[in-house]
Coordinates of C-alpha atoms in Angstrom, one line a residue:
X1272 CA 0.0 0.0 0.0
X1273 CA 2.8 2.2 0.7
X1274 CA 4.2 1.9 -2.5
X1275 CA 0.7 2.6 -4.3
X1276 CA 0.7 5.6 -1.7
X1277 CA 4.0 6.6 -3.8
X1278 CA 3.0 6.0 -7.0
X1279 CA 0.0 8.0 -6.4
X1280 CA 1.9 10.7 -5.1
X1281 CA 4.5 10.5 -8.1
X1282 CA 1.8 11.2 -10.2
X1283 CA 0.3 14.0 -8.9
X1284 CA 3.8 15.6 -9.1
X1285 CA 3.8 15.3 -13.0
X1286 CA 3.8 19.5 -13.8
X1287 CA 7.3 19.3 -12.9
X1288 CA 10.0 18.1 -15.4
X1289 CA 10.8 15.0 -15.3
X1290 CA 12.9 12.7 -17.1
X1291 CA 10.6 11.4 -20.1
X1292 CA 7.9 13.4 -19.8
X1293 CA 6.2 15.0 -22.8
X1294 CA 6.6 18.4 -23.0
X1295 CA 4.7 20.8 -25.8
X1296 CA 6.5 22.0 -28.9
X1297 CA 5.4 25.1 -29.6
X1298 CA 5.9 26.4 -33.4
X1299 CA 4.4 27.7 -36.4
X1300 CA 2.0 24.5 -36.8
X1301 CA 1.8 24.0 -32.8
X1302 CA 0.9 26.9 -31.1
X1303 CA 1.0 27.0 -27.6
X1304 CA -1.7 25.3 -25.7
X1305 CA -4.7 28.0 -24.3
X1306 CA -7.1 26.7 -22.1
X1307 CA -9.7 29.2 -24.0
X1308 CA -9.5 28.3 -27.3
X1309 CA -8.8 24.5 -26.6
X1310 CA -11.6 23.9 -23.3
X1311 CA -12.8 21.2 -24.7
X1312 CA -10.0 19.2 -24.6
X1313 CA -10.0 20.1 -20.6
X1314 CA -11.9 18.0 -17.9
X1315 CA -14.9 19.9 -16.7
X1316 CA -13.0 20.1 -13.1
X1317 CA -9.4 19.8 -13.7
X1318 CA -7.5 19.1 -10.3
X1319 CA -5.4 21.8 -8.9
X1320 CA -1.5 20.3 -8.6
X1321 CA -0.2 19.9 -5.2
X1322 CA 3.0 21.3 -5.7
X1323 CA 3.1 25.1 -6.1
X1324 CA 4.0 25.8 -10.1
X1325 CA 5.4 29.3 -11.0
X1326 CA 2.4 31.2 -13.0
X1327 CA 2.3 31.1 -16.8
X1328 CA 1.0 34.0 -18.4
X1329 CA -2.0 33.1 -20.3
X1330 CA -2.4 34.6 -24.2
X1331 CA -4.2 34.5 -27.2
X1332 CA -3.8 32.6 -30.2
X1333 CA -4.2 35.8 -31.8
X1334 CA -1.3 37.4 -29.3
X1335 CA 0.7 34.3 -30.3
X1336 CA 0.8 35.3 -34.2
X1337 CA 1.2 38.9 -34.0
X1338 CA 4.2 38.3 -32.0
X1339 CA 5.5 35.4 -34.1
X1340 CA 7.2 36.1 -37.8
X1341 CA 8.5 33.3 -39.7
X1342 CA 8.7 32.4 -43.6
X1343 CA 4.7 31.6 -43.5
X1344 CA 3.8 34.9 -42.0
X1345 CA 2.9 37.0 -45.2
X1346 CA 0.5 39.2 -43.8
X1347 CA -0.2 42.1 -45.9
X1348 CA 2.5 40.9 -48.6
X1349 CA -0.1 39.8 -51.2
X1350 CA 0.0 42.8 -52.8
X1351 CA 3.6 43.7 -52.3
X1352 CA 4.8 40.7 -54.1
X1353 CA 2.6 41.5 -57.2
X1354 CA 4.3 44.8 -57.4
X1355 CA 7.2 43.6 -57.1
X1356 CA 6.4 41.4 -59.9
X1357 CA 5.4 44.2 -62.1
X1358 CA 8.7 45.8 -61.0
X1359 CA 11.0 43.1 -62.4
X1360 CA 8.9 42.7 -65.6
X1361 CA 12.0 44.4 -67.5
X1362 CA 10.1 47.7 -66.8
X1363 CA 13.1 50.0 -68.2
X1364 CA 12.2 48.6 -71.8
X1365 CA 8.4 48.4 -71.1
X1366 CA 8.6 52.0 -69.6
X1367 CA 10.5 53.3 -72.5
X1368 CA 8.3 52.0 -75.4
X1369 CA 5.0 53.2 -73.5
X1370 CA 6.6 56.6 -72.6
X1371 CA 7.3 56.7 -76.8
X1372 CA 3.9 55.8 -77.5
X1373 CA 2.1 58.4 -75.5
X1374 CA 4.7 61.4 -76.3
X1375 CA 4.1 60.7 -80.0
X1376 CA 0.4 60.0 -79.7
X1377 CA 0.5 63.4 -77.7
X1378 CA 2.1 65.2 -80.6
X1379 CA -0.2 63.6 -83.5
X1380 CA -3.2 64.8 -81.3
X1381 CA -1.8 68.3 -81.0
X1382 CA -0.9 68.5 -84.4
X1383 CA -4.2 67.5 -85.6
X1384 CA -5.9 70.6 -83.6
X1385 CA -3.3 73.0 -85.1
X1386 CA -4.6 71.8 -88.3
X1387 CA -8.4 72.0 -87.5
X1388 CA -7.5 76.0 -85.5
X1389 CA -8.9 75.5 -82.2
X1390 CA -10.1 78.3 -80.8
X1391 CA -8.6 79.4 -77.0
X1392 CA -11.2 77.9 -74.7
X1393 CA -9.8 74.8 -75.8
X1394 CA -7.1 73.4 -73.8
X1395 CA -4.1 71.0 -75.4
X1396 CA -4.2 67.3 -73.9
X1397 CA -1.5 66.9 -71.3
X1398 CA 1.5 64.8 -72.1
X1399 CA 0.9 62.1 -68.9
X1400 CA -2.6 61.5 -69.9
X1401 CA -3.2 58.4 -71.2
X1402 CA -4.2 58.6 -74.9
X1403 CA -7.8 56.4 -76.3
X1404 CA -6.4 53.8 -77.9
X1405 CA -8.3 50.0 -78.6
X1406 CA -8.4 48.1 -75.6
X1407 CA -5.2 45.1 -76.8
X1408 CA -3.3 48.1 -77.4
X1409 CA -4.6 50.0 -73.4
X1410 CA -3.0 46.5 -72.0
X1411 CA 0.8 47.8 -72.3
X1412 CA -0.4 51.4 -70.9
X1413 CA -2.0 49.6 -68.2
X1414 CA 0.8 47.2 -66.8
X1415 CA 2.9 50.0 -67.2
X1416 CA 1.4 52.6 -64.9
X1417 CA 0.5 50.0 -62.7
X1418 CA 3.5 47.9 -62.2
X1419 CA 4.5 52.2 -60.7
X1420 CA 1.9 52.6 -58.8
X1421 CA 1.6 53.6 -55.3
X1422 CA -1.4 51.2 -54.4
X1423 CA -0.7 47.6 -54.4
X1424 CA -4.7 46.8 -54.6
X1425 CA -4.9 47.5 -58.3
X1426 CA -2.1 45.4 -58.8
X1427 CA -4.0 42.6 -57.4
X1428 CA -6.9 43.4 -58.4
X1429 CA -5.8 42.9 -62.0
X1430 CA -3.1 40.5 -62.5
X1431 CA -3.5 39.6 -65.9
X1432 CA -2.0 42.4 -67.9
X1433 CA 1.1 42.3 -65.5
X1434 CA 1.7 39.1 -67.4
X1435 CA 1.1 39.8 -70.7
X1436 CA 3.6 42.6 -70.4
X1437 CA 6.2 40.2 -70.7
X1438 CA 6.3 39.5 -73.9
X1439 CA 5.9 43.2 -75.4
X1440 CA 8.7 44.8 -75.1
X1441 CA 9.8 45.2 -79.4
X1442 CA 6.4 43.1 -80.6
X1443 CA 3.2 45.3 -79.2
X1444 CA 5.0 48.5 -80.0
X1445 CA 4.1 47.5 -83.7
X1446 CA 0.8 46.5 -83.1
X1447 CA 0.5 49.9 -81.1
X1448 CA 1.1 52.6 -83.6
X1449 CA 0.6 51.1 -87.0
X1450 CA 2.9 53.6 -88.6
X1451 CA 6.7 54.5 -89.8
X1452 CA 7.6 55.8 -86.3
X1453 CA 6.1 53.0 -84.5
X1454 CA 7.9 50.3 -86.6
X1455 CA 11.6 51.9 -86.0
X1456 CA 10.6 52.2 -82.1
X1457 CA 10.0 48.3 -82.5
X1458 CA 12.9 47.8 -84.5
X1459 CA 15.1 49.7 -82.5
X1460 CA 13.9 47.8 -79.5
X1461 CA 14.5 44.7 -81.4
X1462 CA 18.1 46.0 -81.6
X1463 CA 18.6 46.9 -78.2
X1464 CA 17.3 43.6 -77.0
X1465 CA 19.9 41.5 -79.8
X1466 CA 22.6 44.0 -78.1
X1467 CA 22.1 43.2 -75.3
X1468 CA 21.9 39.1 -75.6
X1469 CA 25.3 39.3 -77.4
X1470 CA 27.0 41.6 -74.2
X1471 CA 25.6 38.6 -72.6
X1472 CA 27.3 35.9 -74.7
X1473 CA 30.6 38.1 -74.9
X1474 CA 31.0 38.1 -71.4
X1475 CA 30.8 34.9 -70.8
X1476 CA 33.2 34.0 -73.5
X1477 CA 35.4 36.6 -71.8
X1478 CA 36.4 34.4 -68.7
X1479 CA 39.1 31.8 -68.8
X1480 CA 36.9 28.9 -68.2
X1481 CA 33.8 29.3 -70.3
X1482 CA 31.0 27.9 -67.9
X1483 CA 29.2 25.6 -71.4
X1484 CA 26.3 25.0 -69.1
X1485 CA 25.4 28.4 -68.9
X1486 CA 26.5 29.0 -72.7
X1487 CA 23.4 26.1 -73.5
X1488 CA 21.2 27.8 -71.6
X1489 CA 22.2 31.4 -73.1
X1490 CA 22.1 29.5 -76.6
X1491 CA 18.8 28.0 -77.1
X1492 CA 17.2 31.1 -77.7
X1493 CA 19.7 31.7 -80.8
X1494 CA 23.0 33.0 -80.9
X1495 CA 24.1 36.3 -82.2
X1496 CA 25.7 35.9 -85.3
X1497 CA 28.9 37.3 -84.4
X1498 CA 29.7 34.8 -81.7
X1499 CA 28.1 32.2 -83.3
X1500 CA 31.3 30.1 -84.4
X1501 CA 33.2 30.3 -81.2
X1502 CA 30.1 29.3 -79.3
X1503 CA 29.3 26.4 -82.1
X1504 CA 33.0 25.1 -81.4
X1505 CA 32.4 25.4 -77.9
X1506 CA 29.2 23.4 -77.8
X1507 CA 30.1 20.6 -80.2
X1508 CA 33.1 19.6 -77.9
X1509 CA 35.5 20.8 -80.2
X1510 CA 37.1 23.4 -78.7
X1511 CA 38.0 23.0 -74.3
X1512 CA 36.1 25.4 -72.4
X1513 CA 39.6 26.7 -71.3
X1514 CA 40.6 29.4 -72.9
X1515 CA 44.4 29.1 -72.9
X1516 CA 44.3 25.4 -74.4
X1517 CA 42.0 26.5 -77.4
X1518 CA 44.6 27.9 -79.8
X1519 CA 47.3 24.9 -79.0
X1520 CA 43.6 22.5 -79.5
X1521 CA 43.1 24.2 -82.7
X1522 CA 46.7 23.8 -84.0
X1523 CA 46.9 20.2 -83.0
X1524 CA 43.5 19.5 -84.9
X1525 CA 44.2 21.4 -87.8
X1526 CA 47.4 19.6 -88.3
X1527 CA 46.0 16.4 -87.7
X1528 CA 43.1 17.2 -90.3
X1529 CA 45.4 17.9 -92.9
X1530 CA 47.6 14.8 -92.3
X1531 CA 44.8 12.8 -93.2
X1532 CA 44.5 14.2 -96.4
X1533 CA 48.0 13.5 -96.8
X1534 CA 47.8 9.7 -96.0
X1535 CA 44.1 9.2 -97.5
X1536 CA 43.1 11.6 -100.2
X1537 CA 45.1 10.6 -103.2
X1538 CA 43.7 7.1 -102.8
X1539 CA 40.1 8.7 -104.1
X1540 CA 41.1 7.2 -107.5
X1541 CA 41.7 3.3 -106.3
X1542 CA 39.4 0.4 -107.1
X1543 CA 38.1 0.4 -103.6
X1544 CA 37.6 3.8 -103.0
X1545 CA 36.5 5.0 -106.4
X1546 CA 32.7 4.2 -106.1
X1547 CA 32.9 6.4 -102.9
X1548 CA 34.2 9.5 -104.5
X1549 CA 32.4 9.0 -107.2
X1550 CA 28.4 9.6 -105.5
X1551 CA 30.7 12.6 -103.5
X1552 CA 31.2 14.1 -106.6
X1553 CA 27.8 13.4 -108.1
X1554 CA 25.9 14.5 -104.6
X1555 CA 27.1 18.4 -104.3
X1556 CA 26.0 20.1 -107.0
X1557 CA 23.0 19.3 -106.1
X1558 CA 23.4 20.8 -103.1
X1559 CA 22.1 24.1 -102.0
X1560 CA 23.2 27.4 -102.2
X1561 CA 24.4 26.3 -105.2
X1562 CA 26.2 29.8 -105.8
X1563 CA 28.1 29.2 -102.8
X1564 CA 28.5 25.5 -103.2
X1565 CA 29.5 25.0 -106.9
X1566 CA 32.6 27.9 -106.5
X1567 CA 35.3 25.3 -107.6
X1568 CA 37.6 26.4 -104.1
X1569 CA 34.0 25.4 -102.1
X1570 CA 33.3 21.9 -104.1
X1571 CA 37.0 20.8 -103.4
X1572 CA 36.6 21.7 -100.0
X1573 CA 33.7 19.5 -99.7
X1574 CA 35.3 16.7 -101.6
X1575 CA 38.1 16.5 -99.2
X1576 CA 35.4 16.7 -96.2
X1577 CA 33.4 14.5 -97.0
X1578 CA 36.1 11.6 -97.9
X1579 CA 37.8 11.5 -95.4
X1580 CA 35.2 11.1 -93.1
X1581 CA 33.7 8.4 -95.3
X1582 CA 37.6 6.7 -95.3
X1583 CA 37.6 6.8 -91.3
X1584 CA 34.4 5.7 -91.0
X1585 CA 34.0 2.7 -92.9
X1586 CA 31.2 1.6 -90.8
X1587 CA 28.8 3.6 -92.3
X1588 CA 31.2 4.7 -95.1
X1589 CA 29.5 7.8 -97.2
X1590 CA 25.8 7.8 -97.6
X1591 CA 23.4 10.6 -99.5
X1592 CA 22.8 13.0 -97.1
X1593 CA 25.9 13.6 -94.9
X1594 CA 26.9 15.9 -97.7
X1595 CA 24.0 18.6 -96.4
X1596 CA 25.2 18.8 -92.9
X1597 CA 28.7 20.0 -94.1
X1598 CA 27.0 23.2 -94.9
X1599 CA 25.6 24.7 -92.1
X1600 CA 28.9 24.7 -90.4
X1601 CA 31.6 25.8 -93.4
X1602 CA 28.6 28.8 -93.9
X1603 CA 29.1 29.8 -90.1
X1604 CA 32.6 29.7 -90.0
X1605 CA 33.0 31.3 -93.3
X1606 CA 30.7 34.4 -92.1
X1607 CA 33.5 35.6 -90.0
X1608 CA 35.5 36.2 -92.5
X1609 CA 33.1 37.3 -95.0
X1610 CA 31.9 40.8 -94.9
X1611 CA 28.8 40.6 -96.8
X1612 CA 25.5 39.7 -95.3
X1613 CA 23.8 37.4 -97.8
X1614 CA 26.6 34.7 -98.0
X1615 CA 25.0 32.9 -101.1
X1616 CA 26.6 35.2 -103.4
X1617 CA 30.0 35.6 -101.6
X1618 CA 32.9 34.9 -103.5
X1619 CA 35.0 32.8 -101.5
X1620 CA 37.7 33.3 -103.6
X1621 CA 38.6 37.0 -102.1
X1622 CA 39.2 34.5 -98.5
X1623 CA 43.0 33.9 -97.7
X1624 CA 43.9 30.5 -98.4
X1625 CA 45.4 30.0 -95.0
X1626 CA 41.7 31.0 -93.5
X1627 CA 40.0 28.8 -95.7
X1628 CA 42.6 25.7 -95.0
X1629 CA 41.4 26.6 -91.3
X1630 CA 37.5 26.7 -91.8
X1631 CA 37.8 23.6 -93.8
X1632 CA 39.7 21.5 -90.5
X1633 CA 37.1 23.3 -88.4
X1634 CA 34.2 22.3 -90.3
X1635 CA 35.5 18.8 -90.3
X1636 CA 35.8 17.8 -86.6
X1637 CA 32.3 19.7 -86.0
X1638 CA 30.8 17.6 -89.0
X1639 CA 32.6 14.3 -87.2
X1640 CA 31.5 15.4 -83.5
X1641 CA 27.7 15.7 -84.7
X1642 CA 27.4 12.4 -87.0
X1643 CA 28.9 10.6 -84.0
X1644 CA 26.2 11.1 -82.2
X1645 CA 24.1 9.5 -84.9
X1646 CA 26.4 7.4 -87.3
X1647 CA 23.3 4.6 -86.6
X1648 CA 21.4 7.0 -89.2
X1649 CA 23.7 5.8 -92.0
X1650 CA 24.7 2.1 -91.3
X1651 CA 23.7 -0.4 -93.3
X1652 CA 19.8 -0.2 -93.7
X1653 CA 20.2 2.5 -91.7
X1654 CA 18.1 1.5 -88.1
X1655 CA 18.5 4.8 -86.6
X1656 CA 16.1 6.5 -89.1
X1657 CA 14.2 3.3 -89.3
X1658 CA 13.5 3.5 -85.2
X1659 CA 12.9 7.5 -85.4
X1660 CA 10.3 7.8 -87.8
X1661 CA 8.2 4.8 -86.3
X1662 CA 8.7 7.1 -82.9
X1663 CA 7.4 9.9 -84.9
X1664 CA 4.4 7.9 -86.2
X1665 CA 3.3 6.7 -83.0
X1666 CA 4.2 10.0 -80.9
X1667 CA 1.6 11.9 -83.5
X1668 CA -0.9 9.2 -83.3
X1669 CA -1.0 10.4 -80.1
X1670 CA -0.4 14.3 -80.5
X1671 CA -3.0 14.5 -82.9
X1672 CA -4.9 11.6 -83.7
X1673 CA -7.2 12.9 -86.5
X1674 CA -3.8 14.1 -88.5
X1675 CA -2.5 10.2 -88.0
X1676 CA -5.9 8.6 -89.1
X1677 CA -6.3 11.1 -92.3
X1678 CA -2.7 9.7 -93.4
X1679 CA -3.8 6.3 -92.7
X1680 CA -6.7 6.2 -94.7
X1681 CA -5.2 7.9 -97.4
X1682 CA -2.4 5.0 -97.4
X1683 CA 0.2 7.9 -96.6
X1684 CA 3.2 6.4 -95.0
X1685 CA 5.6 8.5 -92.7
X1686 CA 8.6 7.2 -94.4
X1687 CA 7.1 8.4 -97.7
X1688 CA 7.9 11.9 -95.9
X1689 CA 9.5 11.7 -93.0
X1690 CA 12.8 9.1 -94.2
X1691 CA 14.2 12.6 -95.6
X1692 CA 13.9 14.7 -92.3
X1693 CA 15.7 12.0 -90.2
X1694 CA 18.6 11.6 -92.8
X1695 CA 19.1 15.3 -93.3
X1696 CA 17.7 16.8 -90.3
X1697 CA 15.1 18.9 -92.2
X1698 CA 17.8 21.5 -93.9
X1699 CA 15.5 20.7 -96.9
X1700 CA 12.5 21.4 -95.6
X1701 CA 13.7 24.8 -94.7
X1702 CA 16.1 28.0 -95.8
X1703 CA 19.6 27.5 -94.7
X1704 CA 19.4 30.5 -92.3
X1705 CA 16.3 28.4 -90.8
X1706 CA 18.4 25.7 -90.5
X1707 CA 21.3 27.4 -88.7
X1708 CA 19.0 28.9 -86.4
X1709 CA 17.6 25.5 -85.7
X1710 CA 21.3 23.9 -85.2
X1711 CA 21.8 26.8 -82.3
X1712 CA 19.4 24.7 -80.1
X1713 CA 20.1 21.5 -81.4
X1714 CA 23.6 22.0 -79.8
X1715 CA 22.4 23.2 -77.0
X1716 CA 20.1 20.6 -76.3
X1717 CA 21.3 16.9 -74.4
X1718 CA 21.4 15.2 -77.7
X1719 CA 19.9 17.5 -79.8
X1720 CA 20.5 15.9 -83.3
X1721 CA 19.0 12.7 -82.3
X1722 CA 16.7 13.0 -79.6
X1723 CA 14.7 16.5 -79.9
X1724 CA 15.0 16.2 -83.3
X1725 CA 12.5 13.8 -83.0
X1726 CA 10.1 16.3 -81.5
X1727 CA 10.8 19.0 -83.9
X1728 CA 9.6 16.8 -86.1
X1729 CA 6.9 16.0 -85.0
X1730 CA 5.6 19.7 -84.0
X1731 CA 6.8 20.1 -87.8
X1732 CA 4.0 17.9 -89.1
X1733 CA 1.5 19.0 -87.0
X1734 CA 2.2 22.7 -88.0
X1735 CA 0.9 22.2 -91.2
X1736 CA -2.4 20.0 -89.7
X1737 CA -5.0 22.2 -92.0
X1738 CA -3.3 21.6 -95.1
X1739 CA -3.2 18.1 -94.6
X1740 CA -6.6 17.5 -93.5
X1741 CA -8.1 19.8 -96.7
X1742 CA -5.8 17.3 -98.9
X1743 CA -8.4 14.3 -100.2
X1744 CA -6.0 12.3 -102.4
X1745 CA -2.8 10.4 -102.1
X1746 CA -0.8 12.1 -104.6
X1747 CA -2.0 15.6 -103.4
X1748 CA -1.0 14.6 -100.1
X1749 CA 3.0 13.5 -100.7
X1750 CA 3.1 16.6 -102.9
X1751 CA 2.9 18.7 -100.3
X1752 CA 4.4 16.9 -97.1
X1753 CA 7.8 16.0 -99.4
X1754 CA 7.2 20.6 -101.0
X1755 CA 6.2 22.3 -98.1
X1756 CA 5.9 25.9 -98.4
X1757 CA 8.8 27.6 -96.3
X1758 CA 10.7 29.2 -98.4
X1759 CA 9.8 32.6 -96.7
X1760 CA 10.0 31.3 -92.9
X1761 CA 12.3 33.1 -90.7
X1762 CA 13.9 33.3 -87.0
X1763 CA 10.6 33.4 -85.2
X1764 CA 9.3 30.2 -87.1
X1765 CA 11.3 28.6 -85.8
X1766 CA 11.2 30.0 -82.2
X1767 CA 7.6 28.7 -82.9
X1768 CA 8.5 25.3 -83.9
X1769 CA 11.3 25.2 -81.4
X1770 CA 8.8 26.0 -78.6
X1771 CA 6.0 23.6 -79.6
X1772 CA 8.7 20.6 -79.7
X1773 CA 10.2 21.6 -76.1
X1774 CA 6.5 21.6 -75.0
X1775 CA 6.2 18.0 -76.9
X1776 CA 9.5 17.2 -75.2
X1777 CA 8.5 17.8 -71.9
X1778 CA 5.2 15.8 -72.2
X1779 CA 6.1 12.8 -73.5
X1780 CA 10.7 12.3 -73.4
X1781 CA 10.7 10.9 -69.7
X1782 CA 7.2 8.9 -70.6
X1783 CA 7.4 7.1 -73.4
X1784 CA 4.8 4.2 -73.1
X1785 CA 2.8 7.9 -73.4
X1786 CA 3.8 7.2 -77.0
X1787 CA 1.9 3.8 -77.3
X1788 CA -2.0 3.2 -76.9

């Protein structure tokens, strides 16, 4: 009995701290415990503890939060943090071009009222008031004076045009004004924006150990001509991302280039090799520009290129079609030694020979580097292309099924069509600029040529989905999947196309039973 005496006593002593005993937590998810908000978890007559316990202050919930500030404590910063999102919507360009618009909507106003002699009771229009303009075009004005606002309610209130502001800053300045003035404010923007990406580029060049990560990530969104065959080297593992090993790299290369032609390229005329430089020979006049390609210097260029790689590579060996993805790269490399902007008329002739013995080993080991990663497209009955375009059919069976069915029932196959974008990575589907453009974020995608292709193709087909479904006949149809019409497309086609593939990309590349029914 004593003991149970002791026991009871033991337990009536629990308010103190002892050894084991659960004590509350108190934090942002466990406030501490107040008999007024939480009596009904009491006992109607909870018993008084024996033993005297210092006095605890009782408070409120409400005293508890006002007192507390943690990283869930936002109170009134709703509103603070959508100003501060207008504020970092690139505001000085969005300020600028809506400042422009109102000062020269301002002065066509005034002007007109000189012209119609207004008499003196009526006042000019002030320059700060906003002008009455159609309400797509009262968006810009809009995010602009309110991303400056004092009062954070409207910003709120109306988050919407905050976020279309993004994408103005060159683009809705055209759609604004509709005039001269309004299209060099857009194009001048345009310009200041370019600038500013290749100051970007430039200094990240600059350093001595070029971070390439950050180069891809600058890169996909195209690369500024001037830095464009530096960056290509850099991205195609040609060139180390260290700056001081580059020139001794490109020496070494060079060199080595060159003593392959010595060892291999007089053997072009031998029994065994003959057939081989024969289809090289045959294959690029046809290729395009042809006023760039068929300049004797260019075709022997070419020649040498392309058999030597077929020599080292007899695996694959040459196969139509590797002779188009020389081009893109001797066109960028040439470029910076070329002054004129339309490079299918530029004589090639006027280029030092030492340049061009240069751009030729350059364009070589960027040519090997990118068919390495997808020498299985030209190996005997080539399986690469085989296995990409039955991925292409089945990933647009399930993109867009009514596309997939009209080629079906038409008896349209997708080699018919799509055997000649695998094996020359659309460059003739498109212009050549199109196709350099599209190579800037091939290289700066994780397997670009092989994998994403995939997905540009495929956002490629669907692109054209109303021309295909108005087609009702077989031959119709291959006529225009094998001559479609983009022979006027440009830089933001393919931003287009390149967008609608990453979207494609990101759906379906880490899923790809997605692709199957």
């Amino acid at each position: 009995m004593a003991s149970d005496g002791a026991r009871k006593q033991f337990w009536k002593r629990s308010n103190s701290k002892v050894p084991g005993s659960i004590q509350h937590v108190y934090g942002a998810q466990h406030p501490p415990f107040d008999p007024l908000l939480h009596g009904t978890l009491l006992k109607t007559t909870p018993k008084v503890p024996t033993t005297p316990v210092k006095a605890k202050r009782i408070s409120t919930f409400q005293e508890f939060e006002s007192n507390t500030s943690d990283a869930w404590d936002a109170g009134e910063d709703d509103d603070e943090l959508l100003a501060m999102a207008a504020e970092s919507l690139n505001t000085e360009v969005v300020m600028e071009t809506a400042n422009r618009v109102l000062r020269n909507h301002s002065q066509r106003q005034e002007r007109h009222k000189l012209q119609e002699a207004p008499g003196p009771e009526q006042k000019p229009k002030p320059v700060a008031e906003p002008p009455s303009i159609p309400s797509g075009d009262l968006r810009l004005v809009k995010s602009v004076s309110e991303s400056h606002t004092s009062c954070p309610a409207e910003s709120a209130s109306d988050p919407v045009p905050l976020q279309r502001s993004q994408s103005l800053p060159h683009s809705a300045t055209v759609a604004l004004g509709g005039t001269s003035e309004s299209s060099t404010l857009g194009s001048s923007a345009l310009r200041e924006r370019e600038a500013s990406r290749l100051d970007k580029f430039k200094q990240l060049l600059a350093g001595p150990n070029t971070d390439l990560e950050e180069l891809r990530k600058l890169s996909w969104s195209g690369i500024p001509k001037p830095v464009r065959p530096i960056t290509w080297k850099l991205l195609s593992g040609y060139l180390p991302a260290n700056v001081d090993r580059r020139p001794a790299t490109l020496q070494r290369k060079q060199k080595e280039y060159f003593a392959f032609i010595e060892h291999y390229y007089d053997s072009r005329n031998d029994e065994a090799h003959q057939d081989t430089y024969r289809q090289i020979h045959i294959d690029i006049p046809r290729m395009s520009p042809e006023a760039l390609i068929l300049q004797p210097k260019v075709t022997e260029i070419f020649e040498r290129i392309l058999f030597i790689w077929a020599i080292r590579h007899p695996a694959s060996g040459y196969v139509q079609g590797i002779n188009d993805l020389v081009t893109p790269f001797f066109v960028v490399f040439i470029c910076e030694y070329i002054e004129q902007e339309d490079v299918d008329a530029a004589d090639v002739s006027r280029v030092p020979a030492e340049v061009l013995r240069n751009v030729e080993a350059d364009t070589y080991w960027c040519m090997s580097k990118l068919l390495d990663g997808i020498q299985d497209n030209y190996t005997f009955a080539q399986p690469g292309i085989q296995m990409k375009v039955k991925m292409l059919e089945e990933l647009v069976s399930r993109i867009d099924e009514q596309v997939h069915r009209h080629l079906d029932q038409h008896e349209v196959r997708y080699l018919q069509f799509a055997f000649r974008w695998m094996n020359n990575l659309l460059m003739r589907e498109v212009p050549l600029h199109c196709t350099i453009r599209l190579w800037d974020t091939y290289q700066s995608e994780p397997e670009g040529f092989s994998h994403f292709h995939l997905y540009v193709c495929a956002a490629f087909l669907v692109r054209w989905r109303k021309e295909i479904l108005e087609e009702r006949d077989f031959q119709e149809l291959l006529l225009f999947l094998q001559n479609l019409p983009t022979a006027h497309w440009g830089d933001e086609d393919i931003s287009l196309l390149l967008a609608e593939a990453y979207r494609l990309k990101f759906a379906f590349a880490d899923a790809p039973n997605h692709y199957k029914k």
